[in-house]
PDB file of C-alpha atoms in Angstrom:
ATOM      1  CA  UNK H   1       0.221   0.291   0.057  1.00 95.00           C
ATOM      2  CA  UNK H   2       1.753   3.464  -1.168  1.00 95.00           C
ATOM      3  CA  UNK H   3       0.950   6.628   0.853  1.00 95.00           C
ATOM      4  CA  UNK H   4       2.302   9.120  -1.705  1.00 90.00           C
ATOM      5  CA  UNK H   5       2.353  12.179   0.397  1.00 88.00           C
ATOM      6  CA  UNK H   6       0.371  14.205  -1.968  1.00 90.00           C
ATOM      7  CA  UNK H   7      -3.063  13.862   0.089  1.00 92.00           C
ATOM      8  CA  UNK H   8      -4.599  10.899  -1.641  1.00 93.00           C
ATOM      9  CA  UNK H   9      -6.004   8.218  -0.361  1.00 96.00           C
ATOM     10  CA  UNK H  10      -3.674   5.345   0.359  1.00 96.00           C
ATOM     11  CA  UNK H  11      -3.365   3.359  -2.829  1.00 95.00           C
ATOM     12  CA  UNK H  12      -3.203  -0.926  -2.764  1.00 94.00           C
ATOM     13  CA  UNK H  13      -1.278  -3.150  -4.897  1.00 93.00           C
ATOM     14  CA  UNK H  14       1.207  -0.655  -5.961  1.00 93.00           C
ATOM     15  CA  UNK H  15       4.898  -1.475  -7.001  1.00 92.00           C
ATOM     16  CA  UNK H  16       8.063   1.024  -7.749  1.00 91.00           C
ATOM     17  CA  UNK H  17      11.280   0.534  -9.031  1.00 92.00           C
ATOM     18  CA  UNK H  18      14.225   2.633  -7.588  1.00 92.00           C
ATOM     19  CA  UNK H  19      17.517   3.506  -9.291  1.00 91.00           C
ATOM     20  CA  UNK H  20      20.002   4.548  -6.974  1.00 89.00           C
ATOM     21  CA  UNK H  21      18.635   7.004  -4.549  1.00 83.00           C
ATOM     22  CA  UNK H  22      15.714   8.236  -6.738  1.00 90.00           C
ATOM     23  CA  UNK H  23      12.273   6.264  -7.523  1.00 90.00           C
ATOM     24  CA  UNK H  24      11.944   5.925 -11.023  1.00 91.00           C
ATOM     25  CA  UNK H  25       8.490   4.374 -11.213  1.00 90.00           C
ATOM     26  CA  UNK H  26       5.806   3.917  -9.844  1.00 92.00           C
ATOM     27  CA  UNK H  27       2.891   1.789 -11.098  1.00 92.00           C
ATOM     28  CA  UNK H  28       0.280  -1.097 -10.039  1.00 94.00           C
ATOM     29  CA  UNK H  29       1.997  -3.870  -9.503  1.00 91.00           C
ATOM     30  CA  UNK H  30       0.565  -5.912 -11.874  1.00 91.00           C
ATOM     31  CA  UNK H  31       1.300  -3.643 -14.617  1.00 91.00           C
ATOM     32  CA  UNK H  32       4.759  -3.503 -13.712  1.00 87.00           C
ATOM     33  CA  UNK H  33       8.052  -5.188 -14.882  1.00 84.00           C
ATOM     34  CA  UNK H  34      10.893  -5.590 -13.204  1.00 82.00           C
ATOM     35  CA  UNK H  35      14.346  -5.181 -14.782  1.00 81.00           C
ATOM     36  CA  UNK H  36      16.320  -8.244 -15.098  1.00 87.00           C
ATOM     37  CA  UNK H  37      18.690  -7.143 -12.528  1.00 89.00           C
ATOM     38  CA  UNK H  38      16.459  -5.365  -9.808  1.00 90.00           C
ATOM     39  CA  UNK H  39      16.606  -6.563  -6.197  1.00 93.00           C
ATOM     40  CA  UNK H  40      12.805  -7.148  -5.307  1.00 91.00           C
ATOM     41  CA  UNK H  41      11.632  -6.523  -1.954  1.00 93.00           C
ATOM     42  CA  UNK H  42       8.241  -8.189  -0.997  1.00 92.00           C
ATOM     43  CA  UNK H  43       6.384  -5.451   0.801  1.00 91.00           C
ATOM     44  CA  UNK H  44       3.088  -7.490   1.244  1.00 91.00           C
ATOM     45  CA  UNK H  45       0.908  -6.583   4.003  1.00 93.00           C
ATOM     46  CA  UNK H  46       2.975  -2.833   4.618  1.00 94.00           C
ATOM     47  CA  UNK H  47       2.751   0.520   3.805  1.00 93.00           C
ATOM     48  CA  UNK H  48       5.172   2.331   2.126  1.00 93.00           C
ATOM     49  CA  UNK H  49       5.265   6.286   2.222  1.00 92.00           C
ATOM     50  CA  UNK H  50       7.919   9.201   2.273  1.00 90.00           C
ATOM     51  CA  UNK H  51      10.086   9.873   4.848  1.00 93.00           C
ATOM     52  CA  UNK H  52       9.009  12.099   7.578  1.00 95.00           C
ATOM     53  CA  UNK H  53      10.154  15.313   8.746  1.00 96.00           C
ATOM     54  CA  UNK H  54      10.972  16.868  12.249  1.00 97.00           C
ATOM     55  CA  UNK H  55      11.584  20.650  12.323  1.00 97.00           C
ATOM     56  CA  UNK H  56      12.400  20.877  16.262  1.00 97.00           C
ATOM     57  CA  UNK H  57      14.235  17.958  17.855  1.00 97.00           C
ATOM     58  CA  UNK H  58      17.405  17.762  20.208  1.00 95.00           C
ATOM     59  CA  UNK H  59      18.981  14.891  19.039  1.00 95.00           C
ATOM     60  CA  UNK H  60      21.786  15.814  21.547  1.00 90.00           C
ATOM     61  CA  UNK H  61      20.020  16.132  24.810  1.00 85.00           C
ATOM     62  CA  UNK H  62      19.966  12.627  25.749  1.00 85.00           C
ATOM     63  CA  UNK H  63      18.299  12.801  29.313  1.00 77.00           C
ATOM     64  CA  UNK H  64      16.351  15.343  31.567  1.00 72.00           C
ATOM     65  CA  UNK H  65      18.930  16.128  33.403  1.00 71.00           C
ATOM     66  CA  UNK H  66      20.438  19.076  31.024  1.00 61.00           C
ATOM     67  CA  UNK H  67      23.790  18.802  32.766  1.00 64.00           C
ATOM     68  CA  UNK H  68      24.612  15.440  33.373  1.00 69.00           C
ATOM     69  CA  UNK H  69      26.278  14.989  29.899  1.00 65.00           C
ATOM     70  CA  UNK H  70      28.635  17.148  31.061  1.00 67.00           C
ATOM     71  CA  UNK H  71      29.633  14.804  33.631  1.00 76.00           C
ATOM     72  CA  UNK H  72      29.867  11.818  31.446  1.00 80.00           C
ATOM     73  CA  UNK H  73      32.989  11.148  29.148  1.00 85.00           C
ATOM     74  CA  UNK H  74      33.057  12.390  25.788  1.00 83.00           C
ATOM     75  CA  UNK H  75      33.510   9.131  24.075  1.00 88.00           C
ATOM     76  CA  UNK H  76      29.886   8.074  26.438  1.00 89.00           C
ATOM     77  CA  UNK H  77      28.107  11.280  25.487  1.00 87.00           C
ATOM     78  CA  UNK H  78      28.967  10.474  21.716  1.00 91.00           C
ATOM     79  CA  UNK H  79      27.831   6.895  21.430  1.00 94.00           C
ATOM     80  CA  UNK H  80      24.545   8.399  23.321  1.00 92.00           C
ATOM     81  CA  UNK H  81      23.898  10.896  20.482  1.00 94.00           C
ATOM     82  CA  UNK H  82      24.642   8.472  17.718  1.00 96.00           C
ATOM     83  CA  UNK H  83      22.507   6.241  18.896  1.00 96.00           C
ATOM     84  CA  UNK H  84      19.500   8.619  19.105  1.00 96.00           C
ATOM     85  CA  UNK H  85      20.416   9.611  15.716  1.00 97.00           C
ATOM     86  CA  UNK H  86      20.338   6.067  14.203  1.00 98.00           C
ATOM     87  CA  UNK H  87      16.911   5.942  16.328  1.00 97.00           C
ATOM     88  CA  UNK H  88      15.524   8.504  14.665  1.00 97.00           C
ATOM     89  CA  UNK H  89      16.209   7.567  11.008  1.00 97.00           C
ATOM     90  CA  UNK H  90      14.802   4.010  12.103  1.00 96.00           C
ATOM     91  CA  UNK H  91      11.447   5.748  13.460  1.00 96.00           C
ATOM     92  CA  UNK H  92      10.847   7.052   9.604  1.00 95.00           C
ATOM     93  CA  UNK H  93      12.332  10.381   9.720  1.00 97.00           C
ATOM     94  CA  UNK H  94      14.917  11.431   6.959  1.00 97.00           C
ATOM     95  CA  UNK H  95      15.201  14.976   7.713  1.00 98.00           C
ATOM     96  CA  UNK H  96      15.588  16.381  11.027  1.00 98.00           C
ATOM     97  CA  UNK H  97      15.951  20.529  12.073  1.00 98.00           C
ATOM     98  CA  UNK H  98      18.197  20.052  15.404  1.00 97.00           C
ATOM     99  CA  UNK H  99      17.213  23.051  17.425  1.00 97.00           C
ATOM    100  CA  UNK H 100      20.108  23.253  19.365  1.00 93.00           C
ATOM    101  CA  UNK H 101      22.595  20.850  21.387  1.00 88.00           C
ATOM    102  CA  UNK H 102      24.602  19.637  18.666  1.00 92.00           C
ATOM    103  CA  UNK H 103      27.051  21.341  16.069  1.00 88.00           C
ATOM    104  CA  UNK H 104      27.493  20.453  12.577  1.00 92.00           C
ATOM    105  CA  UNK H 105      29.871  17.560  13.115  1.00 92.00           C
ATOM    106  CA  UNK H 106      27.078  15.663  13.545  1.00 95.00           C
ATOM    107  CA  UNK H 107      25.418  16.541  10.158  1.00 96.00           C
ATOM    108  CA  UNK H 108      28.995  16.025   8.385  1.00 95.00           C
ATOM    109  CA  UNK H 109      29.252  12.566  10.076  1.00 96.00           C
ATOM    110  CA  UNK H 110      25.763  11.338   8.462  1.00 97.00           C
ATOM    111  CA  UNK H 111      26.506  13.059   5.094  1.00 96.00           C
ATOM    112  CA  UNK H 112      30.205  11.080   4.970  1.00 96.00           C
ATOM    113  CA  UNK H 113      28.425   7.772   5.442  1.00 96.00           C
ATOM    114  CA  UNK H 114      30.026   7.242   8.790  1.00 97.00           C
ATOM    115  CA  UNK H 115      26.620   7.237  11.083  1.00 97.00           C
ATOM    116  CA  UNK H 116      23.163   5.828  10.133  1.00 97.00           C
ATOM    117  CA  UNK H 117      21.025   8.748  10.413  1.00 98.00           C
ATOM    118  CA  UNK H 118      18.640  11.448   8.801  1.00 98.00           C
ATOM    119  CA  UNK H 119      19.658  14.375   6.763  1.00 97.00           C
ATOM    120  CA  UNK H 120      20.439  16.983  10.065  1.00 98.00           C
ATOM    121  CA  UNK H 121      19.823  20.797   9.786  1.00 98.00           C
ATOM    122  CA  UNK H 122      21.961  21.804  12.867  1.00 97.00           C
ATOM    123  CA  UNK H 123      21.206  25.015  14.574  1.00 96.00           C
ATOM    124  CA  UNK H 124      24.519  24.626  17.251  1.00 94.00           C
ATOM    125  CA  UNK H 125      24.744  26.614  20.276  1.00 95.00           C
ATOM    126  CA  UNK H 126      21.521  27.943  21.278  1.00 96.00           C
ATOM    127  CA  UNK H 127      21.696  31.597  22.105  1.00 98.00           C
ATOM    128  CA  UNK H 128      20.602  32.926  25.555  1.00 97.00           C
ATOM    129  CA  UNK H 129      20.538  36.178  27.836  1.00 97.00           C
ATOM    130  CA  UNK H 130      22.066  35.350  31.274  1.00 95.00           C
ATOM    131  CA  UNK H 131      19.460  33.901  33.275  1.00 93.00           C
ATOM    132  CA  UNK H 132      17.155  33.099  30.450  1.00 94.00           C
ATOM    133  CA  UNK H 133      15.595  29.743  29.062  1.00 94.00           C
ATOM    134  CA  UNK H 134      19.671  28.598  28.027  1.00 90.00           C
ATOM    135  CA  UNK H 135      21.081  29.219  31.666  1.00 90.00           C
ATOM    136  CA  UNK H 136      20.933  26.255  33.169  1.00 82.00           C
ATOM    137  CA  UNK H 137      23.082  26.774  36.191  1.00 82.00           C
ATOM    138  CA  UNK H 138      21.485  26.337  39.638  1.00 80.00           C
ATOM    139  CA  UNK H 139      19.838  29.601  40.691  1.00 80.00           C
ATOM    140  CA  UNK H 140      21.960  30.263  43.520  1.00 82.00           C
ATOM    141  CA  UNK H 141      25.403  29.454  42.322  1.00 81.00           C
ATOM    142  CA  UNK H 142      28.345  31.393  40.672  1.00 82.00           C
ATOM    143  CA  UNK H 143      29.145  28.493  38.564  1.00 82.00           C
ATOM    144  CA  UNK H 144      30.768  29.699  35.345  1.00 81.00           C
ATOM    145  CA  UNK H 145      28.430  28.571  32.163  1.00 79.00           C
ATOM    146  CA  UNK H 146      28.750  25.219  30.773  1.00 76.00           C
ATOM    147  CA  UNK H 147      31.497  24.937  27.922  1.00 78.00           C
ATOM    148  CA  UNK H 148      30.750  23.373  24.243  1.00 76.00           C
ATOM    149  CA  UNK H 149      32.921  20.465  23.280  1.00 79.00           C
ATOM    150  CA  UNK H 150      33.196  21.290  19.595  1.00 78.00           C
ATOM    151  CA  UNK H 151      32.371  19.005  17.267  1.00 76.00           C
ATOM    152  CA  UNK H 152      30.106  16.898  19.463  1.00 81.00           C
ATOM    153  CA  UNK H 153      27.939  19.390  21.885  1.00 83.00           C
ATOM    154  CA  UNK H 154      26.994  22.531  21.833  1.00 87.00           C
ATOM    155  CA  UNK H 155      25.823  24.251  24.928  1.00 87.00           C
ATOM    156  CA  UNK H 156      23.857  27.465  25.247  1.00 92.00           C
ATOM    157  CA  UNK H 157      26.119  30.591  24.298  1.00 95.00           C
ATOM    158  CA  UNK H 158      25.184  33.124  26.998  1.00 96.00           C
ATOM    159  CA  UNK H 159      25.321  36.661  25.491  1.00 97.00           C
ATOM    160  CA  UNK H 160      24.030  40.132  26.718  1.00 98.00           C
ATOM    161  CA  UNK H 161      23.682  43.037  24.311  1.00 98.00           C
ATOM    162  CA  UNK H 162      23.909  43.170  20.536  1.00 98.00           C
ATOM    163  CA  UNK H 163      27.802  43.481  20.672  1.00 98.00           C
ATOM    164  CA  UNK H 164      27.855  39.951  22.460  1.00 98.00           C
ATOM    165  CA  UNK H 165      24.987  38.420  20.625  1.00 98.00           C
ATOM    166  CA  UNK H 166      27.361  39.210  17.082  1.00 98.00           C
ATOM    167  CA  UNK H 167      30.146  36.673  17.720  1.00 97.00           C
ATOM    168  CA  UNK H 168      27.869  34.600  19.615  1.00 97.00           C
ATOM    169  CA  UNK H 169      25.959  33.924  16.640  1.00 97.00           C
ATOM    170  CA  UNK H 170      28.679  33.684  14.272  1.00 97.00           C
ATOM    171  CA  UNK H 171      30.631  31.014  16.121  1.00 94.00           C
ATOM    172  CA  UNK H 172      27.831  28.571  15.485  1.00 94.00           C
ATOM    173  CA  UNK H 173      27.789  29.389  11.969  1.00 95.00           C
ATOM    174  CA  UNK H 174      31.276  28.716  11.511  1.00 94.00           C
ATOM    175  CA  UNK H 175      31.062  25.307  13.143  1.00 92.00           C
ATOM    176  CA  UNK H 176      27.918  24.266  10.592  1.00 92.00           C
ATOM    177  CA  UNK H 177      24.799  25.926  12.069  1.00 95.00           C
ATOM    178  CA  UNK H 178      22.433  25.697   9.148  1.00 95.00           C
ATOM    179  CA  UNK H 179      19.701  28.277  10.850  1.00 97.00           C
ATOM    180  CA  UNK H 180      20.140  30.088  14.192  1.00 97.00           C
ATOM    181  CA  UNK H 181      18.474  29.084  17.727  1.00 98.00           C
ATOM    182  CA  UNK H 182      17.758  32.226  20.106  1.00 98.00           C
ATOM    183  CA  UNK H 183      15.402  31.937  23.547  1.00 98.00           C
ATOM    184  CA  UNK H 184      13.442  34.635  23.308  1.00 98.00           C
ATOM    185  CA  UNK H 185      11.347  33.371  26.381  1.00 97.00           C
ATOM    186  CA  UNK H 186      11.311  31.501  29.267  1.00 94.00           C
ATOM    187  CA  UNK H 187      11.072  27.697  29.200  1.00 91.00           C
ATOM    188  CA  UNK H 188      10.087  24.831  31.340  1.00 86.00           C
ATOM    189  CA  UNK H 189      13.389  23.246  31.887  1.00 81.00           C
ATOM    190  CA  UNK H 190      15.671  26.466  33.210  1.00 86.00           C
ATOM    191  CA  UNK H 191      15.635  27.736  37.036  1.00 86.00           C
ATOM    192  CA  UNK H 192      15.622  31.323  36.921  1.00 87.00           C
ATOM    193  CA  UNK H 193      12.749  32.171  34.636  1.00 91.00           C
ATOM    194  CA  UNK H 194       9.513  31.602  34.123  1.00 90.00           C
ATOM    195  CA  UNK H 195       7.317  30.465  31.036  1.00 91.00           C
ATOM    196  CA  UNK H 196       5.651  33.959  30.259  1.00 91.00           C
ATOM    197  CA  UNK H 197       8.929  36.262  30.783  1.00 94.00           C
ATOM    198  CA  UNK H 198      10.131  37.565  27.620  1.00 95.00           C
ATOM    199  CA  UNK H 199      13.614  37.795  27.019  1.00 96.00           C
ATOM    200  CA  UNK H 200      16.628  39.599  24.708  1.00 98.00           C
ATOM    201  CA  UNK H 201      15.448  42.936  23.489  1.00 98.00           C
ATOM    202  CA  UNK H 202      14.615  43.765  20.077  1.00 98.00           C
ATOM    203  CA  UNK H 203      17.973  45.195  19.322  1.00 98.00           C
ATOM    204  CA  UNK H 204      19.706  41.614  20.484  1.00 98.00           C
ATOM    205  CA  UNK H 205      17.398  39.426  18.557  1.00 98.00           C
ATOM    206  CA  UNK H 206      17.808  41.792  15.236  1.00 98.00           C
ATOM    207  CA  UNK H 207      21.894  41.248  15.966  1.00 98.00           C
ATOM    208  CA  UNK H 208      21.075  37.440  15.635  1.00 98.00           C
ATOM    209  CA  UNK H 209      18.707  38.132  12.511  1.00 98.00           C
ATOM    210  CA  UNK H 210      21.537  39.958  11.009  1.00 98.00           C
ATOM    211  CA  UNK H 211      24.201  37.425  11.119  1.00 98.00           C
ATOM    212  CA  UNK H 212      21.880  34.686  10.087  1.00 98.00           C
ATOM    213  CA  UNK H 213      21.053  36.713   7.196  1.00 98.00           C
ATOM    214  CA  UNK H 214      24.396  37.432   5.830  1.00 98.00           C
ATOM    215  CA  UNK H 215      25.106  34.037   6.020  1.00 97.00           C
ATOM    216  CA  UNK H 216      22.146  33.061   3.922  1.00 97.00           C
ATOM    217  CA  UNK H 217      19.993  31.383   6.817  1.00 98.00           C
ATOM    218  CA  UNK H 218      17.400  32.634   9.283  1.00 98.00           C
ATOM    219  CA  UNK H 219      16.632  32.666  13.027  1.00 98.00           C
ATOM    220  CA  UNK H 220      14.203  30.313  14.859  1.00 98.00           C
ATOM    221  CA  UNK H 221      12.910  31.628  18.393  1.00 98.00           C
ATOM    222  CA  UNK H 222      11.929  29.884  21.249  1.00 98.00           C
ATOM    223  CA  UNK H 223       9.400  31.969  22.157  1.00 98.00           C
ATOM    224  CA  UNK H 224       6.014  30.853  24.522  1.00 96.00           C
ATOM    225  CA  UNK H 225       4.103  34.085  25.136  1.00 95.00           C
ATOM    226  CA  UNK H 226       2.813  36.824  22.878  1.00 97.00           C
ATOM    227  CA  UNK H 227       5.348  39.715  24.255  1.00 97.00           C
ATOM    228  CA  UNK H 228       8.108  37.422  23.265  1.00 98.00           C
ATOM    229  CA  UNK H 229       6.548  36.152  19.759  1.00 98.00           C
ATOM    230  CA  UNK H 230       6.269  40.030  19.004  1.00 97.00           C
ATOM    231  CA  UNK H 231       9.780  40.980  19.782  1.00 98.00           C
ATOM    232  CA  UNK H 232      10.752  38.479  17.718  1.00 98.00           C
ATOM    233  CA  UNK H 233       8.846  39.551  14.861  1.00 98.00           C
ATOM    234  CA  UNK H 234       9.746  42.441  15.057  1.00 98.00           C
ATOM    235  CA  UNK H 235      13.770  41.672  14.955  1.00 98.00           C
ATOM    236  CA  UNK H 236      12.991  39.556  11.683  1.00 98.00           C
ATOM    237  CA  UNK H 237      12.995  36.066  12.784  1.00 98.00           C
ATOM    238  CA  UNK H 238      11.025  33.462  10.826  1.00 98.00           C
ATOM    239  CA  UNK H 239      10.519  30.601  12.706  1.00 98.00           C
ATOM    240  CA  UNK H 240       8.550  30.784  16.074  1.00 98.00           C
ATOM    241  CA  UNK H 241       8.938  27.627  18.076  1.00 97.00           C
ATOM    242  CA  UNK H 242       6.315  26.377  20.498  1.00 96.00           C
ATOM    243  CA  UNK H 243       3.839  29.446  20.785  1.00 95.00           C
ATOM    244  CA  UNK H 244       2.270  28.022  23.712  1.00 95.00           C
ATOM    245  CA  UNK H 245       0.270  31.116  24.421  1.00 96.00           C
ATOM    246  CA  UNK H 246      -0.263  32.598  21.343  1.00 95.00           C
ATOM    247  CA  UNK H 247      -3.331  34.858  21.048  1.00 96.00           C
ATOM    248  CA  UNK H 248      -5.214  36.040  17.853  1.00 97.00           C
ATOM    249  CA  UNK H 249      -3.397  39.283  17.378  1.00 97.00           C
ATOM    250  CA  UNK H 250       0.133  37.907  17.478  1.00 96.00           C
ATOM    251  CA  UNK H 251      -1.156  34.975  15.059  1.00 97.00           C
ATOM    252  CA  UNK H 252      -2.174  37.823  12.696  1.00 98.00           C
ATOM    253  CA  UNK H 253       1.051  39.393  13.102  1.00 97.00           C
ATOM    254  CA  UNK H 254       3.088  36.402  12.416  1.00 98.00           C
ATOM    255  CA  UNK H 255       0.834  35.697   9.332  1.00 98.00           C
ATOM    256  CA  UNK H 256       1.341  39.510   8.175  1.00 97.00           C
ATOM    257  CA  UNK H 257       5.294  38.712   8.892  1.00 96.00           C
ATOM    258  CA  UNK H 258       5.284  35.564   6.567  1.00 97.00           C
ATOM    259  CA  UNK H 259       6.727  33.598   9.714  1.00 97.00           C
ATOM    260  CA  UNK H 260       6.298  30.245  11.076  1.00 96.00           C
TER     261      UNK H 260
END
């Protein structure tokens, strides 16, 4: 049974011929003659459909303790991430956008054939203000921010003020980020903020947008409430993540800005 992704009903008793990485022909089973040297795969009783796309994953966050990974050997963390990437492909996802946590090294490993996985569009290190959703330090500590492991794990970059946002945005782009990720509101797994807090000024967000546009890409923003979404839109952010408290006026503003 073929689900072709066009919106048509599932089509039973279908067959297809794949040549290399391309589907060359699709036809009813009784109307298709296989090439003489073809490998035949019997899919009777199964469904075939296009690979799924997930636009918001965190392949590098392998547990709910956001700092536990820092306490493990880098080799162990690398194997955990590799396992998640392979499991994602086995679940049917052939393209994913990683919304922060790994850098371009993993996408390169998949492209190079060193690891089974989906096509990965990495965001690299998430940008956060001090005390924002990406500041995972214990609230009453004076611990320094967690440091990334280049090529492996990208901890959030804490940056305050437009002049600090610019180099913080350029670094993930240098390390293979496809879009950039910013924390425009509070979140559920950070100790010093609430979900409806707005974070970063419009000027700070616009600095990230400028750097992304200069590199031919765009910014996605973690944003729960209307104030945070409005700030992101004013700054030129194109992709709003979560939007749990979105209201009608803000939804209309998103549409007017051609944001998603």
